[in-house]
mmCIF file of C-alpha atoms and ligand atoms in Angstrom:
data_model
loop_
_atom_site.group_PDB
_atom_site.id
_atom_site.type_symbol
_atom_site.label_atom_id
_atom_site.label_comp_id
_atom_site.label_asym_id
_atom_site.label_seq_id
_atom_site.Cartn_x
_atom_site.Cartn_y
_atom_site.Cartn_z
ATOM 1 C CA MET C 1 0.044 -0.009 0.022
ATOM 2 C CA LYS C 2 2.636 2.481 1.104
ATOM 3 C CA ARG C 3 4.701 1.219 -1.878
ATOM 4 C CA SER C 4 1.927 2.329 -4.538
ATOM 5 C CA LEU C 5 1.200 5.432 -2.519
ATOM 6 C CA LEU C 6 4.998 6.458 -3.281
ATOM 7 C CA LEU C 7 4.998 5.222 -6.959
ATOM 8 C CA ALA C 8 1.851 7.371 -7.377
ATOM 9 C CA ALA C 9 3.318 10.394 -5.673
ATOM 10 C CA LEU C 10 6.588 9.782 -7.865
ATOM 11 C CA LEU C 11 4.426 9.433 -10.998
ATOM 12 C CA LEU C 12 2.668 12.740 -10.268
ATOM 13 C CA VAL C 13 5.898 14.601 -9.524
ATOM 14 C CA SER C 14 7.473 13.379 -12.735
ATOM 15 C CA GLY C 15 4.533 14.212 -14.921
ATOM 16 C CA PHE C 16 4.052 10.708 -16.182
ATOM 17 C CA ARG C 17 1.047 10.359 -18.224
ATOM 18 C CA PRO C 18 -0.813 6.750 -17.621
ATOM 19 C CA ALA C 19 -1.387 4.411 -20.619
ATOM 20 C CA SER C 20 -4.833 5.407 -20.739
ATOM 21 C CA SER C 21 -3.949 8.758 -22.631
ATOM 22 C CA GLN C 22 -4.492 6.589 -25.849
ATOM 23 C CA GLU C 23 -8.237 6.466 -26.728
ATOM 24 C CA LEU C 24 -10.268 5.434 -29.557
ATOM 25 C CA LEU C 25 -11.680 8.335 -31.431
ATOM 26 C CA VAL C 26 -14.778 8.574 -33.403
ATOM 27 C CA VAL C 27 -13.879 10.365 -36.389
ATOM 28 C CA ARG C 28 -16.356 10.430 -39.271
ATOM 29 C CA GLU C 29 -15.633 13.546 -41.450
ATOM 30 C CA ALA C 30 -12.424 15.517 -40.985
ATOM 31 C CA CYS C 31 -10.188 17.242 -43.318
ATOM 32 C CA SER C 32 -7.157 15.047 -44.361
ATOM 33 C CA TYR C 33 -4.120 17.462 -45.556
ATOM 34 C CA TYR C 34 -3.662 15.879 -48.765
ATOM 35 C CA GLY C 35 -7.296 14.793 -48.830
ATOM 36 C CA GLU C 36 -6.976 10.994 -48.081
ATOM 37 C CA SER C 37 -10.094 9.512 -46.394
ATOM 38 C CA ILE C 38 -10.051 8.631 -42.837
ATOM 39 C CA ALA C 39 -10.905 5.145 -42.655
ATOM 40 C CA GLY C 40 -11.028 2.588 -39.776
ATOM 41 C CA GLU C 41 -10.677 3.115 -36.148
ATOM 42 C CA ILE C 42 -8.695 6.380 -35.009
ATOM 43 C CA TYR C 43 -6.761 6.228 -31.977
ATOM 44 C CA GLY C 44 -5.333 9.092 -30.206
ATOM 45 C CA PHE C 45 -2.061 9.201 -28.241
ATOM 46 C CA SER C 46 -0.661 11.847 -26.113
ATOM 47 C CA SER C 47 1.216 14.550 -28.514
ATOM 48 C CA ASP C 48 4.795 15.589 -28.402
ATOM 49 C CA ARG C 49 6.080 18.554 -27.140
ATOM 50 C CA GLU C 50 7.357 19.664 -30.779
ATOM 51 C CA ALA C 51 3.594 19.713 -32.067
ATOM 52 C CA GLU C 52 2.513 21.327 -28.909
ATOM 53 C CA THR C 53 4.808 24.000 -29.064
ATOM 54 C CA ALA C 54 4.197 24.482 -32.903
ATOM 55 C CA VAL C 55 0.173 24.930 -32.263
ATOM 56 C CA GLU C 56 0.849 27.227 -29.393
ATOM 57 C CA ARG C 57 3.327 29.119 -31.580
ATOM 58 C CA ILE C 58 0.931 29.752 -34.377
ATOM 59 C CA MET C 59 -2.013 30.658 -31.965
ATOM 60 C CA ARG C 60 0.443 33.486 -30.547
ATOM 61 C CA TYR C 61 -0.041 34.941 -34.073
ATOM 62 C CA THR C 62 -3.756 35.106 -34.185
ATOM 63 C CA GLY C 63 -4.250 36.806 -30.653
ATOM 64 C CA LEU C 64 -6.535 33.921 -29.829
ATOM 65 C CA PRO C 65 -5.838 31.454 -26.722
ATOM 66 C CA GLN C 66 -4.626 28.044 -27.488
ATOM 67 C CA ASN C 67 -7.486 25.841 -26.642
ATOM 68 C CA PHE C 68 -7.226 23.013 -29.243
ATOM 69 C CA THR C 69 -6.606 19.396 -28.195
ATOM 70 C CA ILE C 70 -3.402 18.184 -29.702
ATOM 71 C CA LYS C 71 -3.172 14.426 -30.236
ATOM 72 C CA ALA C 72 -0.726 12.157 -32.170
ATOM 73 C CA ALA C 73 -3.009 9.593 -33.825
ATOM 74 C CA ASN C 74 -3.025 6.933 -36.946
ATOM 75 C CA VAL C 75 -4.644 9.374 -39.160
ATOM 76 C CA PRO C 76 -2.906 9.642 -42.941
ATOM 77 C CA ASN C 77 -1.069 13.004 -41.976
ATOM 78 C CA ALA C 78 -3.035 15.531 -40.227
ATOM 79 C CA ALA C 79 -6.647 16.339 -39.381
ATOM 80 C CA ALA C 80 -9.163 18.683 -37.728
ATOM 81 C CA VAL C 81 -12.156 17.325 -36.009
ATOM 82 C CA ILE C 82 -14.580 17.985 -33.522
ATOM 83 C CA ARG C 83 -15.449 15.563 -30.841
ATOM 84 C CA ASP C 84 -17.570 16.040 -27.585
ATOM 85 C CA SER C 85 -17.585 19.556 -28.203
ATOM 86 C CA LYS C 86 -13.683 19.634 -28.223
ATOM 87 C CA ARG C 87 -11.672 20.941 -31.182
ATOM 88 C CA LEU C 88 -9.060 18.125 -31.775
ATOM 89 C CA ILE C 89 -6.042 18.584 -34.197
ATOM 90 C CA LEU C 90 -4.868 15.159 -34.987
ATOM 91 C CA TYR C 91 -1.263 14.539 -36.671
ATOM 92 C CA ASN C 92 0.497 11.367 -37.688
ATOM 93 C CA GLN C 93 3.951 11.399 -35.821
ATOM 94 C CA THR C 94 5.652 9.399 -38.467
ATOM 95 C CA PHE C 95 4.418 11.338 -41.223
ATOM 96 C CA MET C 96 5.712 14.383 -39.495
ATOM 97 C CA GLU C 97 8.912 13.032 -39.361
ATOM 98 C CA ARG C 98 8.726 12.266 -43.072
ATOM 99 C CA VAL C 99 7.741 15.612 -44.118
ATOM 100 C CA LYS C 100 10.686 17.413 -41.867
ATOM 101 C CA ARG C 101 13.304 14.986 -43.442
ATOM 102 C CA THR C 102 12.045 15.637 -47.280
ATOM 103 C CA THR C 103 11.498 19.449 -47.051
ATOM 104 C CA HIS C 104 14.380 19.925 -44.820
ATOM 105 C CA THR C 105 12.675 22.549 -43.039
ATOM 106 C CA ASP C 106 10.657 22.965 -39.845
ATOM 107 C CA TRP C 107 8.117 24.896 -41.477
ATOM 108 C CA ALA C 108 6.725 22.295 -43.403
ATOM 109 C CA ALA C 109 5.020 20.616 -40.412
ATOM 110 C CA ILE C 110 3.867 24.091 -39.001
ATOM 111 C CA SER C 111 2.264 24.891 -42.127
ATOM 112 C CA ILE C 112 0.201 21.524 -42.130
ATOM 113 C CA LEU C 113 -1.015 22.407 -38.486
ATOM 114 C CA ALA C 114 -1.709 26.068 -39.306
ATOM 115 C CA HIS C 115 -3.910 24.747 -42.342
ATOM 116 C CA GLU C 116 -5.805 22.429 -39.568
ATOM 117 C CA ILE C 117 -6.138 25.311 -37.325
ATOM 118 C CA GLY C 118 -7.587 27.454 -40.126
ATOM 119 C CA HIS C 119 -10.358 24.802 -40.806
ATOM 120 C CA HIS C 120 -11.363 25.062 -36.993
ATOM 121 C CA LEU C 121 -10.911 28.823 -36.841
ATOM 122 C CA SER C 122 -13.001 29.005 -39.987
ATOM 123 C CA GLY C 123 -15.802 26.912 -38.697
ATOM 124 C CA HIS C 124 -15.383 24.123 -41.242
ATOM 125 C CA THR C 125 -15.413 21.541 -38.454
ATOM 126 C CA LEU C 126 -18.898 22.556 -37.661
ATOM 127 C CA GLU C 127 -20.301 21.766 -41.148
ATOM 128 C CA PRO C 128 -21.352 18.515 -42.189
ATOM 129 C CA GLY C 129 -19.992 16.719 -45.151
ATOM 130 C CA GLY C 130 -16.095 17.067 -44.484
ATOM 131 C CA SER C 131 -13.673 18.685 -46.851
ATOM 132 C CA ARG C 132 -14.878 20.739 -49.855
ATOM 133 C CA PRO C 133 -12.125 22.404 -52.509
ATOM 134 C CA GLU C 134 -13.296 25.640 -51.191
ATOM 135 C CA THR C 135 -12.943 24.937 -47.614
ATOM 136 C CA GLU C 136 -9.198 23.448 -48.401
ATOM 137 C CA LEU C 137 -8.161 26.672 -50.287
ATOM 138 C CA GLN C 138 -9.298 28.846 -47.348
ATOM 139 C CA ALA C 139 -7.562 26.606 -45.180
ATOM 140 C CA ASP C 140 -4.057 26.635 -47.583
ATOM 141 C CA LYS C 141 -4.701 30.695 -47.247
ATOM 142 C CA PHE C 142 -5.040 30.937 -43.703
ATOM 143 C CA SER C 143 -1.678 28.858 -43.482
ATOM 144 C CA GLY C 144 0.236 31.171 -45.781
ATOM 145 C CA TYR C 145 -1.095 34.193 -44.050
ATOM 146 C CA ILE C 146 -0.114 32.850 -40.887
ATOM 147 C CA LEU C 147 3.380 31.764 -41.872
ATOM 148 C CA TYR C 148 4.052 35.361 -43.568
ATOM 149 C CA LYS C 149 3.510 36.517 -40.074
ATOM 150 C CA MET C 150 5.568 34.049 -38.016
ATOM 151 C CA GLU C 151 8.159 35.340 -40.794
ATOM 152 C CA ALA C 152 8.392 32.141 -42.904
ATOM 153 C CA THR C 153 9.458 32.792 -46.640
ATOM 154 C CA LEU C 154 6.989 31.857 -49.205
ATOM 155 C CA GLU C 155 9.013 29.015 -50.222
ATOM 156 C CA ASP C 156 8.907 27.739 -46.616
ATOM 157 C CA ALA C 157 5.389 28.182 -46.467
ATOM 158 C CA GLN C 158 4.680 25.963 -49.754
ATOM 159 C CA ALA C 159 7.184 23.280 -48.959
ATOM 160 C CA ALA C 160 4.828 20.832 -47.280
ATOM 161 C CA MET C 161 2.727 21.066 -50.359
ATOM 162 C CA GLU C 162 5.100 21.446 -52.907
ATOM 163 C CA ALA C 163 6.864 18.137 -51.563
ATOM 164 C CA MET C 164 4.317 15.918 -50.973
ATOM 165 C CA ALA C 165 0.981 16.723 -52.439
ATOM 166 C CA GLY C 166 -0.116 14.952 -55.712
ATOM 167 C CA GLU C 167 -0.531 16.921 -58.685
ATOM 168 C CA GLY C 168 -4.379 16.216 -59.319
ATOM 169 C CA GLY C 169 -7.170 17.134 -57.268
ATOM 170 C CA SER C 170 -10.231 15.065 -55.935
ATOM 171 C CA GLU C 171 -13.661 15.789 -55.106
ATOM 172 C CA THR C 172 -12.715 17.230 -51.799
ATOM 173 C CA HIS C 173 -9.366 18.555 -52.515
ATOM 174 C CA PRO C 174 -8.328 20.960 -55.123
ATOM 175 C CA PRO C 175 -5.187 20.597 -57.453
ATOM 176 C CA LYS C 176 -1.708 21.173 -56.118
ATOM 177 C CA SER C 177 -1.282 24.348 -58.224
ATOM 178 C CA ALA C 178 -4.528 25.969 -56.710
ATOM 179 C CA ARG C 179 -3.440 24.946 -53.115
ATOM 180 C CA LEU C 180 -0.133 26.442 -53.875
ATOM 181 C CA ALA C 181 -1.726 29.356 -55.265
ATOM 182 C CA ALA C 182 -4.051 29.891 -52.016
ATOM 183 C CA ILE C 183 -1.108 29.527 -49.833
ATOM 184 C CA ALA C 184 0.889 32.427 -51.658
ATOM 185 C CA ASN C 185 -2.215 34.514 -51.782
ATOM 186 C CA GLY C 186 -2.649 34.416 -47.976
ATOM 187 C CA TRP C 187 1.353 35.006 -47.654
ATOM 188 C CA MET C 188 1.105 38.062 -49.885
ATOM 189 C CA GLU C 189 -1.901 39.289 -48.247
ATOM 190 C CA ALA C 190 -0.011 39.081 -44.894
ATOM 191 C CA ARG C 191 2.796 40.758 -46.374
ATOM 192 C CA ASP C 192 0.756 43.597 -47.869
ATOM 193 C CA GLN C 193 -0.608 44.530 -44.540
ATOM 194 C CA ASN C 194 2.772 44.432 -42.770
ATOM 195 C CA PRO C 195 5.536 44.662 -45.418
ATOM 196 C CA ARG C 196 9.225 43.977 -43.874
ATOM 197 C CA THR C 197 12.113 45.130 -45.537
ATOM 198 C CA GLU C 198 14.361 41.858 -44.854
ATOM 199 C CA PRO C 199 13.255 38.564 -43.701
ATOM 200 C CA ARG C 200 14.571 37.636 -40.175
ATOM 201 C CA ALA C 201 16.950 34.571 -40.298
ATOM 202 C CA THR C 202 14.724 31.887 -38.279
ATOM 203 C CA PRO C 203 16.540 28.889 -36.430
ATOM 204 C CA ALA C 204 14.765 26.886 -39.177
ATOM 205 C CA GLU C 205 16.510 28.463 -41.968
ATOM 206 C CA LYS C 206 19.512 28.754 -40.179
ATOM 207 C CA ASP C 207 19.602 24.749 -39.749
ATOM 208 C CA ARG C 208 19.449 23.977 -43.546
ATOM 209 C CA ARG C 209 21.663 26.910 -44.929
ATOM 210 C CA PRO C 210 24.969 25.927 -45.830
ATOM 211 C CA VAL C 211 27.153 27.785 -43.616
ATOM 212 C CA ARG C 212 30.638 28.852 -45.394
ATOM 213 C CA GLU C 213 33.608 29.681 -43.425
ATOM 214 C CA PRO C 214 34.438 33.390 -43.004
ATOM 215 C CA ILE C 215 37.479 34.417 -45.183
ATOM 216 C CA ALA C 216 40.510 34.299 -42.952
ATOM 217 C CA ASP C 217 41.991 38.013 -42.906
ATOM 218 C CA GLU C 218 45.454 36.797 -44.169
ATOM 219 C CA GLU C 219 43.532 35.888 -47.297
ATOM 220 C CA ARG C 220 42.160 39.789 -47.571
ATOM 221 C CA ASP C 221 43.876 41.913 -49.838
ATOM 222 C CA ASP C 222 41.877 44.958 -48.766
ATOM 223 C CA LEU C 223 42.751 45.330 -45.001
ATOM 224 C CA PRO C 224 41.528 48.413 -43.529
ATOM 225 C CA PRO C 225 43.990 51.019 -43.759
ATOM 226 C CA PRO C 226 44.775 52.862 -40.308
ATOM 227 C CA ASP C 227 42.320 55.544 -41.110
ATOM 228 C CA PRO C 228 39.590 53.868 -43.408
ATOM 229 C CA VAL C 229 37.365 56.745 -44.036
ATOM 230 C CA PRO C 230 39.321 59.978 -43.209
ATOM 231 C CA GLY C 231 37.607 62.301 -40.756
ATOM 232 C CA ASN C 232 35.199 59.798 -39.618
ATOM 233 C CA THR C 233 34.559 57.552 -36.539
ATOM 234 C CA ILE C 234 34.232 53.886 -37.702
ATOM 235 C CA VAL C 235 31.952 51.899 -35.464
ATOM 236 C CA ALA C 236 31.620 48.796 -37.275
ATOM 237 C CA GLN C 237 33.283 46.743 -39.878
ATOM 238 C CA CYS C 238 31.046 44.623 -42.457
ATOM 239 C CA LEU C 239 33.251 41.492 -43.750
ATOM 240 C CA PHE C 240 31.742 39.805 -46.702
ATOM 241 C CA GLN C 241 31.933 36.477 -47.601
ATOM 242 C CA ASP C 242 33.450 37.739 -50.972
ATOM 243 C CA GLY C 243 36.302 39.201 -49.243
ATOM 244 C CA SER C 244 35.097 42.746 -49.432
ATOM 245 C CA VAL C 245 34.843 45.006 -46.380
ATOM 246 C CA SER C 246 32.911 48.014 -45.733
ATOM 247 C CA PHE C 247 32.965 50.650 -42.679
ATOM 248 C CA VAL C 248 30.086 51.937 -40.661
ATOM 249 C CA THR C 249 30.664 55.652 -39.749
ATOM 250 C CA ARG C 250 28.886 56.849 -36.393
ATOM 251 C CA THR C 251 26.772 59.012 -38.374
ATOM 252 C CA GLY C 252 25.424 56.062 -40.147
ATOM 253 C CA ASP C 253 26.855 56.221 -43.477
ATOM 254 C CA ILE C 254 28.998 52.914 -44.896
ATOM 255 C CA TYR C 255 32.170 53.243 -47.008
ATOM 256 C CA MET C 256 34.440 50.921 -48.970
ATOM 257 C CA ASN C 257 37.906 51.435 -49.928
ATOM 258 C CA TYR C 258 38.128 50.846 -53.608
ATOM 259 C CA MET C 259 41.633 51.502 -55.440
ATOM 260 C CA GLY C 260 42.878 53.901 -52.901
ATOM 261 C CA MET C 261 39.527 55.802 -52.830
ATOM 262 C CA THR C 262 37.042 55.853 -49.948
ATOM 263 C CA ILE C 263 33.844 55.524 -51.558
ATOM 264 C CA SER C 264 29.863 55.847 -50.331
ATOM 265 C CA VAL C 265 28.303 52.519 -50.922
ATOM 266 C CA GLY C 266 25.110 52.533 -48.146
ATOM 267 C CA ARG C 267 23.520 53.424 -44.983
ATOM 268 C CA ARG C 268 22.756 51.643 -41.687
ATOM 269 C CA VAL C 269 19.065 52.155 -41.141
ATOM 270 C CA PRO C 270 17.529 51.201 -37.918
ATOM 271 C CA SER C 271 15.467 48.244 -37.282
ATOM 272 C CA ASN C 272 12.514 47.919 -35.101
ATOM 273 C CA GLN C 273 12.149 44.184 -36.290
ATOM 274 C CA ALA C 274 12.748 41.305 -33.718
ATOM 275 C CA GLY C 275 15.972 39.736 -34.271
ATOM 276 C CA VAL C 276 17.301 42.502 -36.626
ATOM 277 C CA ALA C 277 19.993 44.884 -35.138
ATOM 278 C CA TRP C 278 20.100 47.096 -38.301
ATOM 279 C CA PHE C 279 19.898 47.139 -42.032
ATOM 280 C CA TYR C 280 22.560 47.724 -44.474
ATOM 281 C CA VAL C 281 20.997 49.835 -47.564
ATOM 282 C CA VAL C 282 22.982 49.925 -50.427
ATOM 283 C CA GLN C 283 22.935 53.369 -52.027
ATOM 284 C CA SER C 284 25.714 55.926 -52.443
ATOM 285 C CA SER C 285 25.875 59.665 -52.145
ATOM 286 C CA ASP C 286 28.543 59.607 -54.644
ATOM 287 C CA PRO C 287 26.927 60.211 -58.324
ATOM 288 C CA THR C 288 29.577 58.142 -60.110
ATOM 289 C CA VAL C 289 29.260 55.099 -57.633
ATOM 290 C CA LYS C 290 25.370 55.614 -57.629
ATOM 291 C CA TYR C 291 25.472 55.383 -61.557
ATOM 292 C CA TYR C 292 27.339 52.323 -61.214
ATOM 293 C CA LEU C 293 25.195 50.602 -58.249
ATOM 294 C CA ASP C 294 22.115 51.635 -60.498
ATOM 295 C CA LEU C 295 23.648 49.900 -63.432
ATOM 296 C CA MET C 296 24.087 46.788 -61.512
ATOM 297 C CA GLY C 297 20.745 46.953 -59.868
ATOM 298 C CA LEU C 298 22.042 47.309 -56.463
ATOM 299 C CA THR C 299 21.041 50.397 -54.906
ATOM 300 C CA GLY C 300 18.347 49.918 -52.444
ATOM 301 C CA THR C 301 19.258 46.121 -51.819
ATOM 302 C CA THR C 302 19.023 45.536 -48.350
ATOM 303 C CA TYR C 303 20.668 42.922 -46.056
ATOM 304 C CA ALA C 304 19.501 42.482 -42.431
ATOM 305 C CA VAL C 305 22.292 42.322 -39.600
ATOM 306 C CA ASP C 306 21.045 40.166 -37.023
ATOM 307 C CA THR C 307 21.487 40.633 -33.221
ATOM 308 C CA SER C 308 24.342 38.357 -33.367
ATOM 309 C CA GLY C 309 26.226 40.335 -36.059
ATOM 310 C CA ILE C 310 25.575 37.969 -39.066
ATOM 311 C CA ILE C 311 24.503 39.747 -42.263
ATOM 312 C CA TRP C 312 21.811 37.997 -44.575
ATOM 313 C CA GLY C 313 20.776 38.663 -47.826
ATOM 314 C CA ARG C 314 18.557 37.052 -50.497
ATOM 315 C CA ASN C 315 19.464 34.669 -53.263
ATOM 316 C CA ALA C 316 17.680 34.665 -56.567
ATOM 317 C CA TRP C 317 15.348 32.281 -55.354
ATOM 318 C CA GLY C 318 14.205 34.464 -52.401
ATOM 319 C CA GLN C 319 15.963 32.459 -49.547
ATOM 320 C CA ALA C 320 17.737 34.040 -47.170
ATOM 321 C CA VAL C 321 21.662 33.589 -47.174
ATOM 322 C CA ARG C 322 24.475 34.373 -44.873
ATOM 323 C CA MET C 323 26.664 37.298 -46.318
ATOM 324 C CA GLY C 324 29.075 37.925 -43.907
ATOM 325 C CA HIS C 325 29.413 39.291 -40.431
ATOM 326 C CA VAL C 326 29.767 42.560 -38.568
ATOM 327 C CA THR C 327 32.396 43.255 -36.105
ATOM 328 C CA TYR C 328 31.790 46.204 -33.813
ATOM 329 C CA ASN C 329 34.552 48.828 -32.540
ATOM 330 C CA GLU C 330 32.854 49.466 -29.233
HETATM 331 ZN ZN1 LIG F 401 -7.583 20.489 -45.070
#
């Protein structure tokens, strides 16, 4: 008796969840992300921290409380369903792992969960009849919308759909091209409402980005001269991975040394974006330099310098890439 009391106390303290958290769910009509039918007996299991955190994060961007019940289950991928007046989000753990491995981004699983949340928030799970193409596109649009707000790129927002959806549609689910367009539509609507100059580098993006080692100082041929920008106090150096160096003055002007000349190449612009210390905007107060920058389409190019000093830019596909880093003098 004493022993079982002690065991019970230990289990309580350690937050152990008893095996009864596995339950048979009656699921009749539910949206399944890629349109598969949900057949047979569905069992719900306790969810993992990753899914809980993802749903929690998504809800934070809606301003609504997180009061969904999240369960790992033997559904084909993910599903939104109401049972006993509780709004459930079911997801297949193995499938989510596969999505992550295929797309190499955490955003893929988040976008699927956001889609399911979109069904609940739009009241689709209250309607009899299950999925319809219109409601699927609405949930896809919501997913794109919320992922922009979470600072995902469009590519990240579309990754799960791009990688795993079948080309053709079905009676319940629209074709892949329409669903990708719906995600883009939501993502762009959010962007129009709240444009951002540069993407913030997210941990997920950092993980899948090949990181090039910064070029060692001895390899640089343009090391800063003793007084790189005469008459100005230099507060920071920007060391780019192509080996170029530029200097940030106290007044926020950015210069480079080029063939013995000091040329104006940019401005330091303050940021109120979380995680971004400041923006490096390419521009020149020198008409000749400006002419060349314009010619190369560089004027107005903006790099984001994050709080750890890494300079981020965009590649031709719109993906955030590491351009270099900043060292501060004070
Ligand atoms: Zn759906």
